[in-house]
N, CA, C and O atoms as a GROMACS GRO file, in nm:
protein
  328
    1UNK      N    1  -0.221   1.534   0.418
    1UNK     CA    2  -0.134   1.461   0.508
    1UNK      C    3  -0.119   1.543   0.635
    1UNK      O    4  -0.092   1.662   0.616
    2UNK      N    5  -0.129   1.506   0.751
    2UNK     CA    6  -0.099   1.544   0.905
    2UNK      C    7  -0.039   1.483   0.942
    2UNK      O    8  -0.064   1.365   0.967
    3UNK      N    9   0.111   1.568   0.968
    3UNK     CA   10   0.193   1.502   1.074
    3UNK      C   11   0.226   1.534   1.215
    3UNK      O   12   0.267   1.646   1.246
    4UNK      N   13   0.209   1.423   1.315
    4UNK     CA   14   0.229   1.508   1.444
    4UNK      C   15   0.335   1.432   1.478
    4UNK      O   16   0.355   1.313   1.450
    5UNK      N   17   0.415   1.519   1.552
    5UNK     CA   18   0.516   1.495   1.573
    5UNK      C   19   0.609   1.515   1.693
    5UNK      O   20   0.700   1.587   1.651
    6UNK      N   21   0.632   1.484   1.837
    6UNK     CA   22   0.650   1.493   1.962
    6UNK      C   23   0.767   1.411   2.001
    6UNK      O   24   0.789   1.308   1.938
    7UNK      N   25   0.856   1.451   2.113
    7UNK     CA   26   0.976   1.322   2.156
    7UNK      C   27   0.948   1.226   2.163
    7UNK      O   28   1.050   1.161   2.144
    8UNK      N   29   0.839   1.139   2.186
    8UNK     CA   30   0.808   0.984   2.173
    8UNK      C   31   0.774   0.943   2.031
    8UNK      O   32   0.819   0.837   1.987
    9UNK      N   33   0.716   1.000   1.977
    9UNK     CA   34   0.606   0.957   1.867
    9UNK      C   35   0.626   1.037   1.748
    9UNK      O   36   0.633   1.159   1.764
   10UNK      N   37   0.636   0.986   1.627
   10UNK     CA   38   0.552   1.048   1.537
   10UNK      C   39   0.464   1.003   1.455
   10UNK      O   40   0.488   0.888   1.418
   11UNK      N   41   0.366   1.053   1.410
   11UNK     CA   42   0.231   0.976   1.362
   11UNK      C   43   0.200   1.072   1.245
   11UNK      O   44   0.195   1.191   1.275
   12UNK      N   45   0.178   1.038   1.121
   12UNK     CA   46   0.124   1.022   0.996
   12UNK      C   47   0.034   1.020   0.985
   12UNK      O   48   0.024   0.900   1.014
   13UNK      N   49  -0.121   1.064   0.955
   13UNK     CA   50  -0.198   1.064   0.888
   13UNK      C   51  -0.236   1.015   0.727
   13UNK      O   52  -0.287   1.107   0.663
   14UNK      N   53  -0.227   0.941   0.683
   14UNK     CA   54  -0.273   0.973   0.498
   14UNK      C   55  -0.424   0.960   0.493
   14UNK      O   56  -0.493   0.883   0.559
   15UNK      N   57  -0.464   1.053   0.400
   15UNK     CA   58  -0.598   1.039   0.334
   15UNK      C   59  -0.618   0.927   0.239
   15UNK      O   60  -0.570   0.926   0.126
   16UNK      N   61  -0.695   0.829   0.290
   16UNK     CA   62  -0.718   0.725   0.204
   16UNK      C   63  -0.823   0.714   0.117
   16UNK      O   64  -0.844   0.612   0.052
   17UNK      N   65  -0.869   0.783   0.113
   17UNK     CA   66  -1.008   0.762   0.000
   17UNK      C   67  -1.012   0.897  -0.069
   17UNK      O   68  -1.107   0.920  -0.143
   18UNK      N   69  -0.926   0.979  -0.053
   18UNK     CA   70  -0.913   1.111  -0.129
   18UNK      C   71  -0.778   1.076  -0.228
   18UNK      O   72  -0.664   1.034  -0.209
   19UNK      N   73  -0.875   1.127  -0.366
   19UNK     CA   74  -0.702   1.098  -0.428
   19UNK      C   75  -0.737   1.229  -0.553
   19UNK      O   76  -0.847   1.284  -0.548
   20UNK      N   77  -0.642   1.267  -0.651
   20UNK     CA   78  -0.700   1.328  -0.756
   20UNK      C   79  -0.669   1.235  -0.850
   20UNK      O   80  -0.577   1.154  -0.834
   21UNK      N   81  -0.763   1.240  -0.982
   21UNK     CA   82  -0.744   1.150  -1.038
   21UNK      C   83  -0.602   1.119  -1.163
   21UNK      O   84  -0.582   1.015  -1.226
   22UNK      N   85  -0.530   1.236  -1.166
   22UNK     CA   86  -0.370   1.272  -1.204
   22UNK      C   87  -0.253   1.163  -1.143
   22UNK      O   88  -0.137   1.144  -1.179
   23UNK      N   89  -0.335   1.100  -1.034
   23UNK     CA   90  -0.233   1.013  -0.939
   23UNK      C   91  -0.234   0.902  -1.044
   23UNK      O   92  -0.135   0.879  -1.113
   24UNK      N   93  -0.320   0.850  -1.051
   24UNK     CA   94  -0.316   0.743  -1.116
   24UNK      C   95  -0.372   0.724  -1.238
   24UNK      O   96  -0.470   0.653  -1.260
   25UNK      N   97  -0.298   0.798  -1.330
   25UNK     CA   98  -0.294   0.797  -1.507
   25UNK      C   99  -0.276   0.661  -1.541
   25UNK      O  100  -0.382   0.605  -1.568
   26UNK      N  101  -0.210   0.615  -1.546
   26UNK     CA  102  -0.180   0.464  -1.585
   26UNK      C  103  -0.215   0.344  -1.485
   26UNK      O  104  -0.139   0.247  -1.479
   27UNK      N  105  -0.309   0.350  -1.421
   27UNK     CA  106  -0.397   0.222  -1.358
   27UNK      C  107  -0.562   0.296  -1.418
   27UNK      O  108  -0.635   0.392  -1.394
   28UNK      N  109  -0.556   0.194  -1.493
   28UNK     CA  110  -0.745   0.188  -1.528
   28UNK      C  111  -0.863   0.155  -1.445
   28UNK      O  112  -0.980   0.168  -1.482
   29UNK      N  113  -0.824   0.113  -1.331
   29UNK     CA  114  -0.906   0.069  -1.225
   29UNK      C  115  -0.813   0.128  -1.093
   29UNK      O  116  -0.693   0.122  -1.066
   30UNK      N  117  -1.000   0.220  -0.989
   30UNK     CA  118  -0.960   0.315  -0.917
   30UNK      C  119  -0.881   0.240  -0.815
   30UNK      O  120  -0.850   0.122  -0.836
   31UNK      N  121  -0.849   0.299  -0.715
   31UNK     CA  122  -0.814   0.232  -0.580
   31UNK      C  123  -0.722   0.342  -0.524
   31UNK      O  124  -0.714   0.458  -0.562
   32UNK      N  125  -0.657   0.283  -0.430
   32UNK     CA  126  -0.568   0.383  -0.306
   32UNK      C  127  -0.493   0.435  -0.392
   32UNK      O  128  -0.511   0.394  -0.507
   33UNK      N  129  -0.391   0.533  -0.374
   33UNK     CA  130  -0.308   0.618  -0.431
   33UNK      C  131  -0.176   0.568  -0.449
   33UNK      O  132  -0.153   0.556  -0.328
   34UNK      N  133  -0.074   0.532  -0.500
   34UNK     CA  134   0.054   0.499  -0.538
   34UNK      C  135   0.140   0.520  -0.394
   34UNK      O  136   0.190   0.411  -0.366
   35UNK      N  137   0.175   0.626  -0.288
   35UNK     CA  138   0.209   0.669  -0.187
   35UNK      C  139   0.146   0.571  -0.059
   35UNK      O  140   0.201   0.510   0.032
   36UNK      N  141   0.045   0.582  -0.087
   36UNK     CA  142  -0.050   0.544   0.020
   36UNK      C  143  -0.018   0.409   0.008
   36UNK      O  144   0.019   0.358   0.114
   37UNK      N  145  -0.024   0.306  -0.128
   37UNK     CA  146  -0.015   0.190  -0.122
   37UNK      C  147   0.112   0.127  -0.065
   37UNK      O  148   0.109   0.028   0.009
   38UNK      N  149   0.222   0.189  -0.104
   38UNK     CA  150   0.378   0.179  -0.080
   38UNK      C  151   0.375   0.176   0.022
   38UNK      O  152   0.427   0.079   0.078
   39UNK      N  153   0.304   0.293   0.109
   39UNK     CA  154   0.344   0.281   0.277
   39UNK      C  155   0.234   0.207   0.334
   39UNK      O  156   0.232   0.241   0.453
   40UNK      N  157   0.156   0.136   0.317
   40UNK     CA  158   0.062   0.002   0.341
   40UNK      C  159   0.196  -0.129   0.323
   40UNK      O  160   0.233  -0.212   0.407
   41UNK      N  161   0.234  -0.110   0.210
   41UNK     CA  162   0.328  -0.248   0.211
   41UNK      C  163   0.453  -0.204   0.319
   41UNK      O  164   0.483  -0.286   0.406
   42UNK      N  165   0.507  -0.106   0.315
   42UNK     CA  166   0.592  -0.059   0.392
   42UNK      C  167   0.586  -0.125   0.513
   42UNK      O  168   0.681  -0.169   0.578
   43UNK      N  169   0.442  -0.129   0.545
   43UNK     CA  170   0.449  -0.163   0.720
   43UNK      C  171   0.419  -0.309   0.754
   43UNK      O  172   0.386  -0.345   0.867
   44UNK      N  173   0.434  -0.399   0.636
   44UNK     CA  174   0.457  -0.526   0.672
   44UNK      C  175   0.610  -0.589   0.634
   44UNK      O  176   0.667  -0.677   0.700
   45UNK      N  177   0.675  -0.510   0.486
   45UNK     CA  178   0.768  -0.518   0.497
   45UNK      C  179   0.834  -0.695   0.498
   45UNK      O  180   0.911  -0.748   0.578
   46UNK      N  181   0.759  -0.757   0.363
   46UNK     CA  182   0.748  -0.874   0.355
   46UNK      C  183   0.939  -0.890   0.325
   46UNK      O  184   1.019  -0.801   0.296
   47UNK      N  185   0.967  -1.056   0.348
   47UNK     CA  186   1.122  -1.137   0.368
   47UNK      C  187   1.123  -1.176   0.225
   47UNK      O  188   1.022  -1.170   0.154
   48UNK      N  189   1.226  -1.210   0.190
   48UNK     CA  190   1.227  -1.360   0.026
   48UNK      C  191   1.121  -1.458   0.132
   48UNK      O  192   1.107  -1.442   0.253
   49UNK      N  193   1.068  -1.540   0.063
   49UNK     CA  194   1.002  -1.670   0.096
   49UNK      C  195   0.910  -1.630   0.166
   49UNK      O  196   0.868  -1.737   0.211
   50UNK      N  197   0.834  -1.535   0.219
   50UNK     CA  198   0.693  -1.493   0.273
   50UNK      C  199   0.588  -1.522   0.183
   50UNK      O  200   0.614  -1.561   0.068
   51UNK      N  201   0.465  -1.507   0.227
   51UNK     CA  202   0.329  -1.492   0.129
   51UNK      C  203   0.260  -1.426   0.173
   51UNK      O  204   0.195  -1.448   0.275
   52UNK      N  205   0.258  -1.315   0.095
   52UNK     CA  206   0.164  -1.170   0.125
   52UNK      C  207   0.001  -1.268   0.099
   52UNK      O  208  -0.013  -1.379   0.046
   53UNK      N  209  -0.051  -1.223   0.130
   53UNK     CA  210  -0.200  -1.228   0.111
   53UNK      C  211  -0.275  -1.147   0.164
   53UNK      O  212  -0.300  -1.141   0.284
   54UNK      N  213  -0.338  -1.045   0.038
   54UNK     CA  214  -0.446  -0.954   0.050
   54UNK      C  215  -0.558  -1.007   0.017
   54UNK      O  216  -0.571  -1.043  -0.100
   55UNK      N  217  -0.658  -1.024   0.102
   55UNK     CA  218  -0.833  -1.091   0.048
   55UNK      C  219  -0.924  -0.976  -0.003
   55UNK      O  220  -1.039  -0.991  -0.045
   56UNK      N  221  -0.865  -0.876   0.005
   56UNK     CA  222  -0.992  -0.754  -0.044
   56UNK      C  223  -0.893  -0.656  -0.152
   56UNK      O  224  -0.892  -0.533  -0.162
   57UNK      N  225  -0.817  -0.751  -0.221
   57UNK     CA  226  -0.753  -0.633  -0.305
   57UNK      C  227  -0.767  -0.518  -0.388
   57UNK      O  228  -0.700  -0.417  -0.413
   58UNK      N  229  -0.860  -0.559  -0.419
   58UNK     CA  230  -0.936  -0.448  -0.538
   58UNK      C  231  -0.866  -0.457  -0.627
   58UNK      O  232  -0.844  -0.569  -0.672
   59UNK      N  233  -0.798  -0.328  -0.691
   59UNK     CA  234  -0.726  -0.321  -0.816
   59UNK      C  235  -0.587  -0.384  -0.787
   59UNK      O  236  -0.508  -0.390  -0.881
   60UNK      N  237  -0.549  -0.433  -0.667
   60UNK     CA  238  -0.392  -0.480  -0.612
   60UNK      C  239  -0.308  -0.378  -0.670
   60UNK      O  240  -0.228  -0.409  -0.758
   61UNK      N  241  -0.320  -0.254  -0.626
   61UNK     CA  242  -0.196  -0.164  -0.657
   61UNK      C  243  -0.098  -0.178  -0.507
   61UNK      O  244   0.024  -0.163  -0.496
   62UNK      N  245  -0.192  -0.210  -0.408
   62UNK     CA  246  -0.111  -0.240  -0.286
   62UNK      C  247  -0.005  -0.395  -0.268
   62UNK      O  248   0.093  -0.409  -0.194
   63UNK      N  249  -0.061  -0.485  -0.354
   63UNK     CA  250   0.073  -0.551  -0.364
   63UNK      C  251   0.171  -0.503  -0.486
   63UNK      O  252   0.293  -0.491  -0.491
   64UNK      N  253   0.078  -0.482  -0.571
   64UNK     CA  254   0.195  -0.417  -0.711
   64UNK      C  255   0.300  -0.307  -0.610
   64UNK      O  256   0.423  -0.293  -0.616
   65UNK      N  257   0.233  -0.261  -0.549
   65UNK     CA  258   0.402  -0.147  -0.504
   65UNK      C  259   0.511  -0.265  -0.371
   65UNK      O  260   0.617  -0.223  -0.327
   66UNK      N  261   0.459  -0.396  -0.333
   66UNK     CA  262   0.537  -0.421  -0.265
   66UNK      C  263   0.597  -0.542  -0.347
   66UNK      O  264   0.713  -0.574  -0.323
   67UNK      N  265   0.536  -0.601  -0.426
   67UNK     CA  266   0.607  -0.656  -0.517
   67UNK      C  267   0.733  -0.632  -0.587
   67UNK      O  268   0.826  -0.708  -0.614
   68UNK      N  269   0.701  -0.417  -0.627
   68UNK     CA  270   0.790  -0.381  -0.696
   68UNK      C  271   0.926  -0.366  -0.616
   68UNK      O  272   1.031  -0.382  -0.678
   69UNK      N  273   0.927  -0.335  -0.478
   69UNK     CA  274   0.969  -0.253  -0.346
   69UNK      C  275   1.036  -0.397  -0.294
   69UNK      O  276   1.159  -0.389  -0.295
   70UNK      N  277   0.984  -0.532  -0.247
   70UNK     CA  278   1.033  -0.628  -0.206
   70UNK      C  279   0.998  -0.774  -0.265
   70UNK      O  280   0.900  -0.848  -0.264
   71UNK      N  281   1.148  -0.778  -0.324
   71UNK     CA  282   1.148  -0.918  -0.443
   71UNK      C  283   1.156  -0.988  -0.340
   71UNK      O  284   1.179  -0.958  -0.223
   72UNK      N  285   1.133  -1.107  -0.402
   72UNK     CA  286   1.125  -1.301  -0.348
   72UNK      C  287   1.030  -1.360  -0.241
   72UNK      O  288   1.035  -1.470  -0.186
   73UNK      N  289   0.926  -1.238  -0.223
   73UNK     CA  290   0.806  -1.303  -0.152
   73UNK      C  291   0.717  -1.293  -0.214
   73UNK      O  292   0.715  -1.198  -0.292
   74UNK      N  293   0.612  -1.379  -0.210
   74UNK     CA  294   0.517  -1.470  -0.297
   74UNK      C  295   0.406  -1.399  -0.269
   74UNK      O  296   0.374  -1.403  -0.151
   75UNK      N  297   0.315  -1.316  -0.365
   75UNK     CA  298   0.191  -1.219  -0.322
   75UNK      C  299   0.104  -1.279  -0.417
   75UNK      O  300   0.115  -1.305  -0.536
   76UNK      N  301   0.001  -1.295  -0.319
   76UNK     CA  302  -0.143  -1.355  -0.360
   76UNK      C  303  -0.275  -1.290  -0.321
   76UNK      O  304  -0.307  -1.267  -0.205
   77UNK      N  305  -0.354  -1.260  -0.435
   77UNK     CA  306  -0.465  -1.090  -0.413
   77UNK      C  307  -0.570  -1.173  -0.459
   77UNK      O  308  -0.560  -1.247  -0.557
   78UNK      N  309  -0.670  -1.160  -0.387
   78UNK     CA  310  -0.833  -1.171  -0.453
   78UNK      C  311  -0.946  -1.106  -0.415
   78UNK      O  312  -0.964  -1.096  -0.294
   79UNK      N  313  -1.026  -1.058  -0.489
   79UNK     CA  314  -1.148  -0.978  -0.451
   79UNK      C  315  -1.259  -1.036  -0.515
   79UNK      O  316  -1.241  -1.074  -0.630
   80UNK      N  317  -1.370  -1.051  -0.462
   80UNK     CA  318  -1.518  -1.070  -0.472
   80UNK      C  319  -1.536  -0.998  -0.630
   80UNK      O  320  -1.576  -1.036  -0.740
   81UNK      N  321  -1.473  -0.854  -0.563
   81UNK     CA  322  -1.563  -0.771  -0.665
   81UNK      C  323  -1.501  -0.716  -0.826
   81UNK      O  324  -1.547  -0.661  -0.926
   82UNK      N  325  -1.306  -0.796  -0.761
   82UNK     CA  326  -1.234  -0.749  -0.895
   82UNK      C  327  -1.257  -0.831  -1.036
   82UNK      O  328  -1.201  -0.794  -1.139
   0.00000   0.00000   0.00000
C-alpha cells in the first residue's frame, strides 16, 4: 500500500493482483483481496433500492463485501468465465 498524502489530496494506492494466499482461507475461488474489495464497493457506496451491477465479477467477493457493508440494494454479478 502507498499513501501520498499533501494539503489537497490524498491518494491510496492498493495492490490489486498481489495478494497472499492466507487472505482468503475461506473463498475457494481466487480473486481481489477482502480490503481491496470493500474499498471497490466503498467508492460507489450503493442507496436501499439501487442495482449494483458487476459484468466481470469473477468470484463476486466485490459485491459479497458490499452486500455485506450496504443492505437494501439489489446486486447482480455475471462472468463469462465464473
Amino acid at each position: 500500500v502507498v499513501v501520498h498524502l499533501n494539503d489537497d489530496h490524498l491518494i491510496v494506492c492498493l495492490p490489486l493482483l498481489e495478494r497472499g494466499s492466507s487472505q482468503q482461507a475461506h473463498f475457494a475461488m481466487p480473486g481481489l483481496s477482502q480490503p481491496v474489495a470493500w474499498a471497490m464497493a466503498r467508492s460507489v457506496e450503493p442507496i436501499p433500492g439501487e442495482v449494483v451491477v458487476d459484468p466481470m465479477c469473477g468470484s463476486g467477493i466485490v459485491l459479497l463485501e458490499a452486500a455485506q457493508c450496504w443492505h437494501g440494494a439489489y446486486y447482480l454479478g455475471f462472468d463469462h468465465d465464473a
